[in-house]
Each structure stands twice: as structure tokens, then as C-alpha cells.
Tab-separated table of C-alpha atoms and ligand atoms in Angstrom:
chain	number	residue	atom	x	y	z
P	1	MET	CA	138.171	3.082	-21.366
P	2	ASP	CA	137.094	4.098	-24.661
P	3	PHE	CA	139.730	3.756	-27.538
P	4	THR	CA	137.516	4.684	-30.299
P	5	LEU	CA	137.171	8.330	-31.651
P	6	ASN	CA	133.641	9.851	-31.528
P	7	GLU	CA	131.530	11.044	-34.429
P	8	GLU	CA	133.051	14.628	-34.517
P	9	GLN	CA	136.673	13.373	-34.070
P	10	ALA	CA	136.258	10.760	-36.856
P	11	ALA	CA	134.791	13.493	-39.273
P	12	LEU	CA	137.776	15.609	-38.458
P	13	ARG	CA	140.336	12.951	-39.200
P	14	ARG	CA	138.375	12.097	-42.534
P	15	THR	CA	138.045	15.900	-43.507
P	16	VAL	CA	141.742	16.598	-42.881
P	17	HIS	CA	142.886	13.324	-44.442
P	18	GLU	CA	141.029	14.149	-47.602
P	19	PHE	CA	142.241	17.698	-47.711
P	20	ALA	CA	145.725	16.663	-47.186
P	21	VAL	CA	145.786	14.036	-49.823
P	22	ARG	CA	144.227	16.429	-52.427
P	23	GLU	CA	145.917	19.655	-51.515
P	24	LEU	CA	149.105	18.887	-49.907
P	25	GLU	CA	150.635	15.510	-51.118
P	26	PRO	CA	150.646	16.364	-54.911
P	27	GLU	CA	153.474	19.081	-54.767
P	28	ALA	CA	154.965	18.262	-51.346
P	29	ARG	CA	158.205	16.698	-52.993
P	30	ASP	CA	158.572	20.061	-55.064
P	31	ARG	CA	158.223	22.139	-52.084
P	32	ASP	CA	160.767	20.067	-50.225
P	33	ALA	CA	163.146	20.373	-53.084
P	34	ALA	CA	162.778	24.071	-53.347
P	35	GLU	CA	162.654	24.801	-49.568
P	36	ALA	CA	159.552	26.832	-50.571
P	37	PHE	CA	157.177	28.017	-47.893
P	38	PRO	CA	153.661	26.904	-48.252
P	39	TRP	CA	151.968	30.058	-48.265
P	40	ASP	CA	148.959	28.892	-50.533
P	41	GLN	CA	148.609	25.769	-48.612
P	42	PHE	CA	148.769	27.669	-45.224
P	43	ARG	CA	145.901	29.716	-46.468
P	44	LYS	CA	143.723	26.794	-47.195
P	45	LEU	CA	144.326	25.392	-43.683
P	46	ALA	CA	143.022	28.829	-42.423
P	47	GLU	CA	139.961	28.282	-44.790
P	48	LEU	CA	139.448	25.052	-43.213
P	49	GLY	CA	139.611	26.407	-39.797
P	50	LEU	CA	142.699	24.485	-39.028
P	51	THR	CA	144.588	27.407	-37.702
P	52	GLY	CA	142.114	28.139	-35.029
P	53	LEU	CA	141.981	24.450	-33.737
P	54	GLY	CA	142.049	24.450	-29.916
P	55	LEU	CA	141.425	28.404	-29.599
P	56	PRO	CA	138.378	29.708	-28.299
P	57	THR	CA	135.639	30.482	-30.763
P	58	GLU	CA	135.004	34.073	-29.052
P	59	LEU	CA	138.820	34.873	-30.189
P	60	GLY	CA	138.328	33.637	-33.719
P	61	GLY	CA	139.393	30.181	-33.109
P	62	SER	CA	137.587	26.909	-34.254
P	63	GLY	CA	137.238	25.579	-30.656
P	64	GLY	CA	137.986	21.752	-29.835
P	65	ASP	CA	140.607	20.293	-27.596
P	66	LEU	CA	144.230	19.125	-27.636
P	67	LEU	CA	143.056	15.671	-28.759
P	68	GLN	CA	141.367	17.385	-31.919
P	69	THR	CA	144.386	19.314	-32.697
P	70	SER	CA	146.600	16.111	-32.376
P	71	ILE	CA	144.177	14.323	-34.889
P	72	ALA	CA	144.447	17.236	-37.277
P	73	ILE	CA	148.415	17.429	-37.103
P	74	GLU	CA	148.702	13.588	-37.581
P	75	GLU	CA	146.705	13.684	-40.683
P	76	LEU	CA	148.624	16.644	-42.118
P	77	ALA	CA	152.017	15.055	-41.158
P	78	ARG	CA	150.904	11.879	-42.824
P	79	SER	CA	150.929	13.542	-46.109
P	80	ASP	CA	153.273	16.705	-45.687
P	81	PRO	CA	155.138	16.940	-42.314
P	82	SER	CA	156.562	20.237	-43.213
P	83	ILE	CA	153.122	21.879	-43.264
P	84	SER	CA	152.091	20.363	-39.995
P	85	LEU	CA	155.236	22.038	-38.710
P	86	VAL	CA	154.404	25.506	-39.950
P	87	LEU	CA	150.899	25.038	-38.272
P	88	LEU	CA	151.658	23.673	-35.141
P	89	ALA	CA	154.542	26.163	-34.304
P	90	SER	CA	152.317	29.084	-35.124
P	91	LEU	CA	149.287	27.281	-33.243
P	92	SER	CA	150.536	25.287	-30.384
P	93	LEU	CA	153.723	27.366	-29.522
P	94	ALA	CA	152.561	31.046	-30.270
P	95	ALA	CA	148.861	31.395	-30.453
P	96	ALA	CA	148.032	28.732	-27.750
P	97	GLY	CA	150.748	30.230	-25.491
P	98	ILE	CA	149.480	33.833	-25.816
P	99	GLU	CA	145.861	32.621	-25.438
P	100	ARG	CA	146.669	30.837	-22.076
P	101	PHE	CA	149.082	33.165	-20.505
P	102	ALA	CA	148.688	36.737	-21.713
P	103	GLY	CA	146.322	39.377	-20.225
P	104	GLU	CA	142.978	39.903	-21.763
P	105	SER	CA	144.009	43.018	-24.001
P	106	GLN	CA	146.694	41.077	-25.590
P	107	ARG	CA	144.605	38.031	-26.192
P	108	GLN	CA	142.112	40.209	-27.937
P	109	ARG	CA	144.742	41.982	-30.027
P	110	TYR	CA	147.072	38.979	-31.150
P	111	VAL	CA	145.012	35.539	-30.907
P	112	PRO	CA	142.136	36.561	-33.378
P	113	PRO	CA	144.681	36.956	-36.385
P	114	LEU	CA	146.491	33.952	-35.664
P	115	ALA	CA	143.333	31.943	-35.113
P	116	ARG	CA	142.021	33.032	-38.358
P	117	GLY	CA	145.517	32.301	-40.263
P	118	GLU	CA	145.909	35.916	-41.160
P	119	HIS	CA	148.959	36.049	-38.993
P	120	ILE	CA	151.669	33.482	-38.447
P	121	GLY	CA	153.323	32.981	-34.897
P	122	ALA	CA	156.887	32.078	-33.878
P	123	PHE	CA	158.107	30.921	-30.395
P	124	CYS	CA	161.529	32.272	-29.711
P	125	LEU	CA	163.431	30.385	-26.974
P	126	THR	CA	166.473	28.549	-28.271
P	127	GLU	CA	169.764	30.596	-28.747
P	128	PRO	CA	172.976	29.676	-30.295
P	129	ASN	CA	174.296	28.887	-26.775
P	130	SER	CA	171.086	27.620	-25.224
P	131	GLY	CA	169.365	24.626	-26.463
P	132	SER	CA	168.473	21.898	-23.872
P	133	ASP	CA	169.718	24.362	-21.072
P	134	ALA	CA	166.892	26.782	-21.814
P	135	GLY	CA	167.255	28.479	-18.585
P	136	SER	CA	170.639	29.864	-19.598
P	137	ILE	CA	169.473	32.281	-22.413
P	138	SER	CA	171.242	35.314	-22.817
P	139	THR	CA	168.949	37.635	-24.779
P	140	THR	CA	168.568	40.518	-22.425
P	141	ALA	CA	165.346	42.712	-21.830
P	142	MET	CA	166.094	45.702	-19.920
P	143	ARG	CA	163.453	48.151	-18.915
P	144	HIS	CA	163.733	51.667	-19.862
P	145	GLY	CA	160.780	54.163	-19.209
P	146	ASP	CA	157.709	52.822	-20.933
P	147	HIS	CA	159.305	49.985	-22.773
P	148	TYR	CA	161.746	47.118	-22.620
P	149	VAL	CA	164.731	47.064	-24.809
P	150	LEU	CA	165.794	43.637	-26.187
P	151	ASN	CA	169.041	42.588	-27.232
P	152	GLY	CA	170.417	39.077	-28.398
P	153	SER	CA	169.589	36.455	-30.999
P	154	LYS	CA	167.721	33.281	-31.510
P	155	ILE	CA	168.271	30.469	-33.587
P	156	PHE	CA	166.354	27.465	-35.267
P	157	ILE	CA	163.114	29.358	-34.957
P	158	THR	CA	160.274	27.932	-36.844
P	159	ASN	CA	158.632	30.524	-39.003
P	160	GLY	CA	161.082	32.960	-37.694
P	161	ASP	CA	161.265	34.939	-41.038
P	162	VAL	CA	157.692	34.614	-42.049
P	163	ALA	CA	155.993	35.415	-38.698
P	164	ASP	CA	153.994	38.454	-37.654
P	165	THR	CA	153.727	37.768	-33.990
P	166	PHE	CA	156.676	36.560	-31.992
P	167	LEU	CA	156.590	35.269	-28.376
P	168	VAL	CA	159.933	36.034	-27.081
P	169	PHE	CA	161.997	34.756	-23.952
P	170	ALA	CA	164.647	37.157	-22.598
P	171	THR	CA	166.301	37.328	-19.384
P	172	GLN	CA	166.168	40.385	-17.025
P	173	ASP	CA	168.813	39.105	-14.923
P	174	ARG	CA	171.079	36.482	-16.242
P	175	LYS	CA	172.511	35.527	-12.785
P	176	LYS	CA	169.282	34.273	-11.765
P	177	ARG	CA	169.047	31.867	-14.812
P	178	SER	CA	165.594	30.510	-15.101
P	179	ARG	CA	164.381	32.687	-12.374
P	180	GLY	CA	165.194	35.960	-14.369
P	181	ILE	CA	163.476	35.076	-17.705
P	182	SER	CA	160.497	36.932	-18.820
P	183	ALA	CA	158.016	36.503	-21.777
P	184	PHE	CA	157.275	39.305	-24.402
P	185	ILE	CA	155.106	39.650	-27.555
P	186	VAL	CA	157.122	41.254	-30.472
P	187	GLU	CA	155.405	42.301	-33.535
P	188	LYS	CA	156.848	42.069	-36.903
P	189	GLY	CA	158.008	45.558	-38.045
P	190	THR	CA	159.214	46.356	-34.538
P	191	PRO	CA	162.579	48.378	-35.155
P	192	GLY	CA	165.527	46.242	-34.117
P	193	LEU	CA	163.808	42.977	-35.047
P	194	SER	CA	165.235	41.168	-37.938
P	195	ALA	CA	165.411	37.416	-39.183
P	196	THR	CA	167.446	35.373	-41.685
P	197	LYS	CA	166.228	32.086	-43.084
P	198	GLN	CA	168.515	29.135	-42.390
P	199	VAL	CA	168.610	27.196	-45.389
P	200	GLY	CA	169.923	23.757	-45.965
P	201	LYS	CA	168.125	21.646	-43.533
P	202	MET	CA	167.988	18.024	-43.844
P	203	GLY	CA	164.151	17.593	-43.433
P	204	MET	CA	161.166	19.839	-42.974
P	205	ARG	CA	162.500	21.674	-45.807
P	206	ALA	CA	159.210	23.423	-46.783
P	207	SER	CA	158.919	24.918	-43.451
P	208	SER	CA	160.991	27.884	-42.616
P	209	THR	CA	163.571	28.189	-40.004
P	210	ALA	CA	165.199	31.356	-39.083
P	211	GLU	CA	167.743	33.275	-36.935
P	212	VAL	CA	165.942	36.041	-35.099
P	213	PHE	CA	167.950	39.127	-33.850
P	214	PHE	CA	166.964	41.689	-31.597
P	215	GLU	CA	169.102	44.894	-31.678
P	216	ASP	CA	168.090	47.628	-29.181
P	217	CYS	CA	164.534	46.412	-29.921
P	218	GLN	CA	161.974	48.560	-27.957
P	219	VAL	CA	158.966	46.590	-26.804
P	220	PRO	CA	156.058	48.204	-24.988
P	221	LEU	CA	155.792	47.450	-21.353
P	222	ASP	CA	152.192	46.274	-22.274
P	223	ASN	CA	153.575	43.421	-24.342
P	224	LEU	CA	155.172	41.647	-21.171
P	225	VAL	CA	153.310	38.332	-20.877
P	226	GLY	CA	152.418	37.409	-17.369
P	227	GLU	CA	154.685	38.810	-14.552
P	228	GLU	CA	158.219	39.619	-14.905
P	229	GLU	CA	160.816	36.937	-14.313
P	230	LYS	CA	158.081	34.224	-14.468
P	231	GLY	CA	158.562	33.613	-18.314
P	232	PHE	CA	160.615	30.124	-17.760
P	233	GLY	CA	157.544	28.503	-16.442
P	234	VAL	CA	155.306	29.847	-19.185
P	235	ALA	CA	157.862	28.242	-21.717
P	236	MET	CA	157.954	25.021	-19.927
P	237	GLN	CA	154.135	24.868	-19.753
P	238	ILE	CA	153.718	25.709	-23.449
P	239	LEU	CA	156.144	23.036	-24.413
P	240	ASP	CA	154.443	20.606	-22.167
P	241	ALA	CA	151.126	21.203	-24.034
P	242	SER	CA	152.854	21.008	-27.347
P	243	ARG	CA	154.610	17.996	-26.836
P	244	PRO	CA	151.725	15.563	-27.467
P	245	ILE	CA	151.276	17.520	-30.757
P	246	ILE	CA	154.826	16.767	-31.782
P	247	GLY	CA	154.081	13.274	-30.800
P	248	ALA	CA	151.149	13.290	-33.137
P	249	GLN	CA	153.142	14.722	-35.913
P	250	ALA	CA	155.522	11.803	-35.479
P	251	VAL	CA	152.646	9.479	-35.610
P	252	GLY	CA	151.639	10.852	-38.988
P	253	ILE	CA	155.049	10.599	-40.389
P	254	ALA	CA	155.379	7.010	-39.117
P	255	GLN	CA	151.959	6.377	-40.680
P	256	GLY	CA	152.771	8.009	-43.811
P	257	ALA	CA	155.763	5.784	-44.250
P	258	LEU	CA	153.992	2.792	-43.243
P	259	ASP	CA	151.153	3.531	-45.865
P	260	LEU	CA	153.909	3.617	-48.673
P	261	ALA	CA	155.477	0.540	-47.454
P	262	LEU	CA	152.292	-1.345	-47.282
P	263	ARG	CA	151.524	-0.296	-50.905
P	264	TYR	CA	155.078	-1.069	-52.278
P	265	VAL	CA	155.456	-4.483	-50.788
P	266	GLN	CA	152.195	-5.619	-52.407
P	267	GLN	CA	153.548	-4.504	-55.799
P	268	ARG	CA	157.132	-5.078	-55.768
P	269	GLN	CA	157.956	-8.669	-57.065
P	270	GLN	CA	160.924	-10.791	-56.335
P	271	PHE	CA	161.550	-14.445	-56.260
P	272	GLY	CA	158.304	-14.777	-58.386
P	273	HIS	CA	155.928	-13.300	-55.485
P	274	PRO	CA	155.101	-9.686	-54.142
P	275	ILE	CA	157.688	-9.186	-51.339
P	276	GLY	CA	154.854	-8.842	-48.942
P	277	ASP	CA	154.359	-12.457	-49.159
P	278	PHE	CA	157.528	-13.248	-47.290
P	279	GLN	CA	157.321	-13.723	-43.518
P	280	GLY	CA	160.488	-11.535	-42.901
P	281	VAL	CA	158.721	-8.662	-44.601
P	282	GLN	CA	155.424	-9.431	-42.772
P	283	TRP	CA	157.166	-9.253	-39.521
P	284	MET	CA	158.822	-6.028	-40.231
P	285	LEU	CA	155.267	-4.602	-41.247
P	286	ALA	CA	153.657	-6.065	-38.066
P	287	ASP	CA	156.335	-4.296	-35.799
P	288	MET	CA	156.014	-1.068	-37.663
P	289	ALA	CA	152.261	-1.078	-37.343
P	290	THR	CA	152.311	-1.992	-33.642
P	291	ARG	CA	154.724	0.825	-32.744
P	292	VAL	CA	152.611	3.210	-34.665
P	293	ASP	CA	149.532	2.344	-32.823
P	294	ALA	CA	151.284	2.244	-29.453
P	295	SER	CA	152.569	5.822	-30.132
P	296	ARG	CA	149.194	6.888	-31.025
P	297	LEU	CA	147.724	5.646	-28.074
P	298	LEU	CA	150.300	7.562	-25.983
P	299	VAL	CA	149.388	10.770	-27.745
P	300	TYR	CA	145.866	10.143	-27.258
P	301	ARG	CA	146.379	9.655	-23.612
P	302	ALA	CA	148.572	12.648	-22.976
P	303	ALA	CA	145.965	14.878	-24.871
P	304	ASN	CA	143.179	13.419	-23.046
P	305	LEU	CA	144.525	14.018	-19.598
P	306	LYS	CA	145.262	17.659	-20.655
P	307	ASP	CA	141.746	18.142	-22.030
P	308	ASN	CA	140.276	16.851	-18.762
P	309	GLY	CA	142.457	19.346	-16.514
P	310	LEU	CA	144.635	16.372	-15.106
P	311	PRO	CA	148.502	16.327	-14.922
P	312	PHE	CA	150.025	15.441	-18.051
P	313	ALA	CA	153.485	16.718	-18.423
P	314	LYS	CA	155.037	13.183	-17.852
P	315	GLU	CA	152.722	11.532	-20.370
P	316	ALA	CA	153.430	14.423	-22.825
P	317	SER	CA	157.049	13.735	-22.710
P	318	MET	CA	156.409	9.908	-22.865
P	319	ALA	CA	154.387	10.233	-26.022
P	320	LYS	CA	156.719	12.842	-27.556
P	321	LEU	CA	159.714	10.353	-26.947
P	322	PHE	CA	158.059	7.203	-28.040
P	323	ALA	CA	156.403	8.555	-31.053
P	324	SER	CA	159.595	10.453	-32.323
P	325	GLU	CA	161.564	7.349	-31.983
P	326	THR	CA	159.086	5.298	-33.818
P	327	ALA	CA	158.885	7.811	-36.644
P	328	MET	CA	162.528	7.298	-37.024
P	329	SER	CA	162.576	3.581	-36.856
P	330	VAL	CA	159.331	3.046	-39.009
P	331	ALA	CA	160.540	5.740	-41.766
P	332	SER	CA	163.968	3.687	-41.639
P	333	ALA	CA	162.292	0.161	-42.057
P	334	ALA	CA	159.742	1.636	-44.738
P	335	LEU	CA	162.867	2.765	-46.708
P	336	GLN	CA	164.633	-0.565	-46.286
P	337	LEU	CA	161.503	-2.045	-47.860
P	338	HIS	CA	161.781	-0.044	-50.843
P	339	GLY	CA	165.287	-0.948	-51.412
P	340	GLY	CA	167.459	0.965	-53.713
P	341	TYR	CA	164.108	2.879	-55.004
P	342	GLY	CA	163.840	4.409	-51.637
P	343	TYR	CA	167.280	5.670	-51.575
P	344	PHE	CA	166.307	8.463	-54.355
P	345	LYS	CA	165.076	11.982	-53.941
P	346	ASP	CA	161.909	11.045	-56.050
P	347	SER	CA	160.678	8.477	-53.466
P	348	ALA	CA	158.244	9.892	-50.803
P	349	VAL	CA	159.590	7.554	-48.201
P	350	GLU	CA	163.079	9.412	-48.524
P	351	ARG	CA	161.337	12.468	-47.346
P	352	PHE	CA	159.519	10.708	-44.465
P	353	PHE	CA	163.084	9.523	-43.352
P	354	ARG	CA	164.558	13.048	-43.434
P	355	ASP	CA	161.687	14.707	-41.868
P	356	ALA	CA	161.440	12.087	-38.966
P	357	LYS	CA	164.815	13.026	-37.654
P	358	VAL	CA	164.037	16.432	-36.232
P	359	THR	CA	161.047	15.033	-34.229
P	360	GLU	CA	163.749	13.615	-31.918
P	361	ILE	CA	165.505	16.901	-31.439
P	362	TYR	CA	162.918	19.930	-31.141
P	363	GLU	CA	160.596	20.807	-28.443
P	364	GLY	CA	163.124	19.165	-26.428
P	365	THR	CA	165.459	16.396	-27.331
P	366	SER	CA	164.802	12.656	-26.622
P	367	GLN	CA	167.492	13.111	-23.750
P	368	VAL	CA	165.548	15.951	-22.403
P	369	GLN	CA	162.165	14.002	-22.623
P	370	ARG	CA	164.037	11.249	-20.597
P	371	GLN	CA	164.928	13.598	-18.112
P	372	VAL	CA	161.650	14.979	-17.503
P	373	ILE	CA	160.068	11.473	-17.380
P	374	ALA	CA	162.710	10.435	-14.869
P	375	ARG	CA	162.165	13.243	-12.490
P	376	HIS	CA	158.547	12.820	-12.448
P	377	ILE	CA	158.658	8.788	-11.697
P	378	LEU	CA	161.447	9.512	-9.188
P	379	THR	CA	159.245	11.989	-7.355
P	380	GLU	CA	156.252	9.846	-7.580
P	381	ALA	CA	158.274	7.030	-6.079
P	382	ARG	CA	159.204	8.975	-3.194
P	383	LEU	CA	155.518	10.081	-2.323
L	1	COS	N1	156.031	23.583	-15.787
L	1	COS	C1	156.013	24.552	-14.934
L	1	COS	N2	157.308	24.938	-14.389
L	1	COS	C2	158.094	24.202	-14.600
L	1	COS	C3	158.446	23.195	-15.447
L	1	COS	C4	157.180	22.801	-16.140
L	1	COS	N3	157.071	21.812	-17.004
L	1	COS	N4	159.543	22.553	-15.626
L	1	COS	C5	160.413	23.330	-14.722
L	1	COS	N5	159.556	24.290	-14.154
L	1	COS	C6	160.024	25.314	-13.162
L	1	COS	C7	160.428	24.653	-12.125
L	1	COS	O1	159.676	24.346	-11.122
L	1	COS	C8	161.643	25.494	-11.419
L	1	COS	O2	160.923	26.812	-10.712
L	1	COS	P1	161.621	27.445	-9.605
L	1	COS	O3	162.571	28.241	-10.087
L	1	COS	O4	160.152	28.226	-8.928
L	1	COS	O5	161.946	26.491	-8.497
L	1	COS	C9	162.148	26.303	-12.752
L	1	COS	O6	161.055	26.055	-13.718
L	1	COS	C10	163.458	25.744	-13.072
L	1	COS	O7	163.213	24.261	-13.333
L	1	COS	P2	164.216	23.131	-13.446
L	1	COS	O8	165.407	23.628	-12.295
L	1	COS	O9	163.818	21.940	-13.459
L	1	COS	O10	165.007	23.686	-14.919
L	1	COS	P3	166.428	23.091	-15.577
L	1	COS	O11	167.049	24.192	-15.797
L	1	COS	O12	166.908	21.881	-14.819
L	1	COS	O13	165.751	22.720	-16.869
L	1	COS	C11	164.636	21.318	-18.528
L	1	COS	C12	164.770	21.710	-17.131
L	1	COS	C13	165.897	20.478	-18.960
L	1	COS	C14	163.589	20.165	-18.512
L	1	COS	C15	164.393	22.395	-19.343
L	1	COS	O14	165.367	23.355	-19.546
L	1	COS	C16	163.787	21.894	-20.597
L	1	COS	O15	162.764	21.510	-20.824
L	1	COS	N6	164.814	22.238	-21.717
L	1	COS	C17	164.438	21.826	-23.218
L	1	COS	C18	164.073	23.135	-23.821
L	1	COS	C19	163.380	22.719	-25.028
L	1	COS	O16	162.438	22.068	-25.322
L	1	COS	N7	163.656	23.550	-26.258
L	1	COS	C20	163.008	23.569	-27.305
L	1	COS	C21	162.592	24.689	-27.691
L	1	COS	S1	161.399	24.855	-28.985
L	1	COS	S2	162.123	24.178	-30.530
């Protein structure tokens, strides 16, 4: 087993790290305070080819695999988690989903502008009354002549108010629950589609989150993704593949908080010593570093399995679960080490602490991840 990155992977990490430190870190705090969407920074991600990571070059992508995407997302999150979120929602939920499940003409039409970063994508599954129970969604899609008519609303949609391309899940027969759900591509500007930004988030404040509304929104029949009533499996498989990336984002947040703690404990003097000289502090740092490394290895394993065409859903949930809980605990410990200084808005560690929380919530809560893992291990034990 080889745990080292190859030359290409190491170069990607270096490039994204240097970019993030130079271009993202300096104004991350201001964007967080203002809840300002990072338009300029997103364009720079596109110039670097990061918006096309993992997408085929013939569709305008940069190529590469899930492991490379995970490395890039980790380094972005280490400097500015909000930007990593804007990118991953567009890339791993919308663009990769369309690339994987849509028909050839849809792929040709929608993937290239997303891959080049000219368009932004959004993934519309969650509704006000359907979060963990994704099979219970009530946005409807009724077939009328040469189009479907969508009615309903979505909530907590990352990029919802800035997206050009929406991958939307709606039911054609609510009684069938998950077996009645279909997937559609809806373009920005379609009559009946609207969005309202949801302000006041605890963290990830420079990413945009919105409610998305469908009012007699007519979608051409051609925009059905895959087969009718097969959309739930599509949503689940997209989420399976994206969970290692949320894990990578959580690793980046944890690493960013640990970086700050390591710097601070060597500067801060108490009792005549840098506080990093004290064993109690050293043991905290050792625990933090161990958890970060373990999380990263879980992310790499899940990505590696997917990249090799092997089953990976259980490992994806394990990576997401462990890494997100690590992000929360490491950010909390890093803040603790900063004492009172960590408790104020002008400390970067405070931002990591707030940004970490949602990694335990979105793309399946920690409770949903445990449910997925438990189902897998119980099934394996029966075999
Ligand atoms: N891949 C492919 N198909 C899957 C699947 C997966 N990972 N998980 C479930 N399915 C299929 C099942 O095989 C089943 O198919 P059939 O109808 O053909 O039998 C169908 O989907 C329903 O599966 P299941 O009964 O397991 O669904 P549940 O309603 O019990 O839901 C959970 C399962 C809770 C795991 C699912 O709803 C979930 O992941 N919820 C969280 C949603 C989420 O992450 N939301 C965040 C949105 S983005 S921020």
C-alpha cells in the first residue's frame, strides 16, 4: 500500500495551496463578514482549471480523478472553506452528476460551460419538509405535451441564487416516495424558476445559500436526466461520490485550524514560556494532528476505491462522518488554545470553528452517515 502522493498529485497540492494562500486567505474574513459571494475568486479558480477537475477533457474539463479533486478541495478549504463549498457544489454535485447520468446531448450542452467555470451549478434536492428523508420530497413534475411542469420549493440550496444550471429532483407520483422521483436539468431564466438568498448563516458565509421556487415552471422533455422515476438512485449515487469531497473539505478546515494553533502556541507566552512548551498543550496538538491524518487517509481510501471502480459508498460515508466530526473537534481545540483571542471575530480560528459545523449537517447528517454505514456492515455480516 502506498500512502504517498505521486508527483502530479503533489504538484496539484502545492499549486492550489500557493494559490489559496495568495488569493483567498487575505480577504476571506471580509467576505465572511459581508456574506459576499466570491465572484472574482471563482473566476480565478476557473483560470486555474479547478472548475473542471474530474471532468473529461473532451467536455472542457481538466481530467483527473476523485483523489485529485479531494486534494484541491482540501487545500482551498484550508484557506477559505466558503470557496471550497461554492466549487464543490457546482462541480461534484451538479456538473459531475450531469456528466455521469445525463444523455450525450445534455452532457455536450451543459457540462462544458460548468467545467470552464463560465456557469455555476446547483443541486436541488432538500425541501422545507424533506431533509434526511430525501424520498419524501413534494416538488412535483407533471408531464404536459412536450414538457414537464414543476411546482414546489427547495431550501438550503448552495449556489441557488447564482447558478445557471440546476439539477432538480421532483416527484411524478408522491405515493411512490423514492420510486416516483425523477431528475431534471433546469436552466436559469426559465419562466417560473426563482430564488431567494438565505442570509444569516453561522458559517460558510461567503458561499450563497438560497430557497429555490418552481411555479408552473416548464421544462422541456429533453431535460429529463436518465429515466422517469429513477431519479432517487441518481441523487444517492451523486451524494455517494461527493461525500469524500465533503470529507476533504472537512480535512482542510481541520488542517487550517491546526496550522493556526501550531503557530499561536509557539508565540503565546505564559508562565515565562511559549504555551507550546507545556505537555498539556502538546498532547492536545498531537491528538488534533492524529485525527486530521486519520481523516485524510479515510478520504484518500474512499476516493481511491471510486477511482478504481470499486464499491465505495460505505467508505465515503465513513470518510465524511469522521472527517466532519474531526473538523468540529479540531477547530474547537484550536480555538481553545487561542483562549480569549480565539473568541473574537478578527481571529481566523473563529471562522474555521463556525465553518466546520455544517460539514456534520449537509450532504447527509452524521446520523444519516451512521445509518448508511450500519446498513452496509449489517448486510456484509449476513453474506
Ligand atoms: N445508490 C444507489 N441507489 C440507492 C442508494 C445508493 N447509495 N441508496 C438507496 N438507493 C436506492 C435503494 O436501492 C432503493 O431502491 P429501490 O426502490 O429500487 O428498492 C431506493 O433507493 C430507496 O432506498 P432506501 O429505502 O434505502 O431509502 P430511504 O428512504 O430509507 O433513505 C437514506 C435512505 C436516509 C440513506 C437517504 O434518504 C439519504 O441519503 N438521505 C440523506 C439525503 C442527503 O444527503 N441530503 C443532503 C442533500 S445535499 S445538501
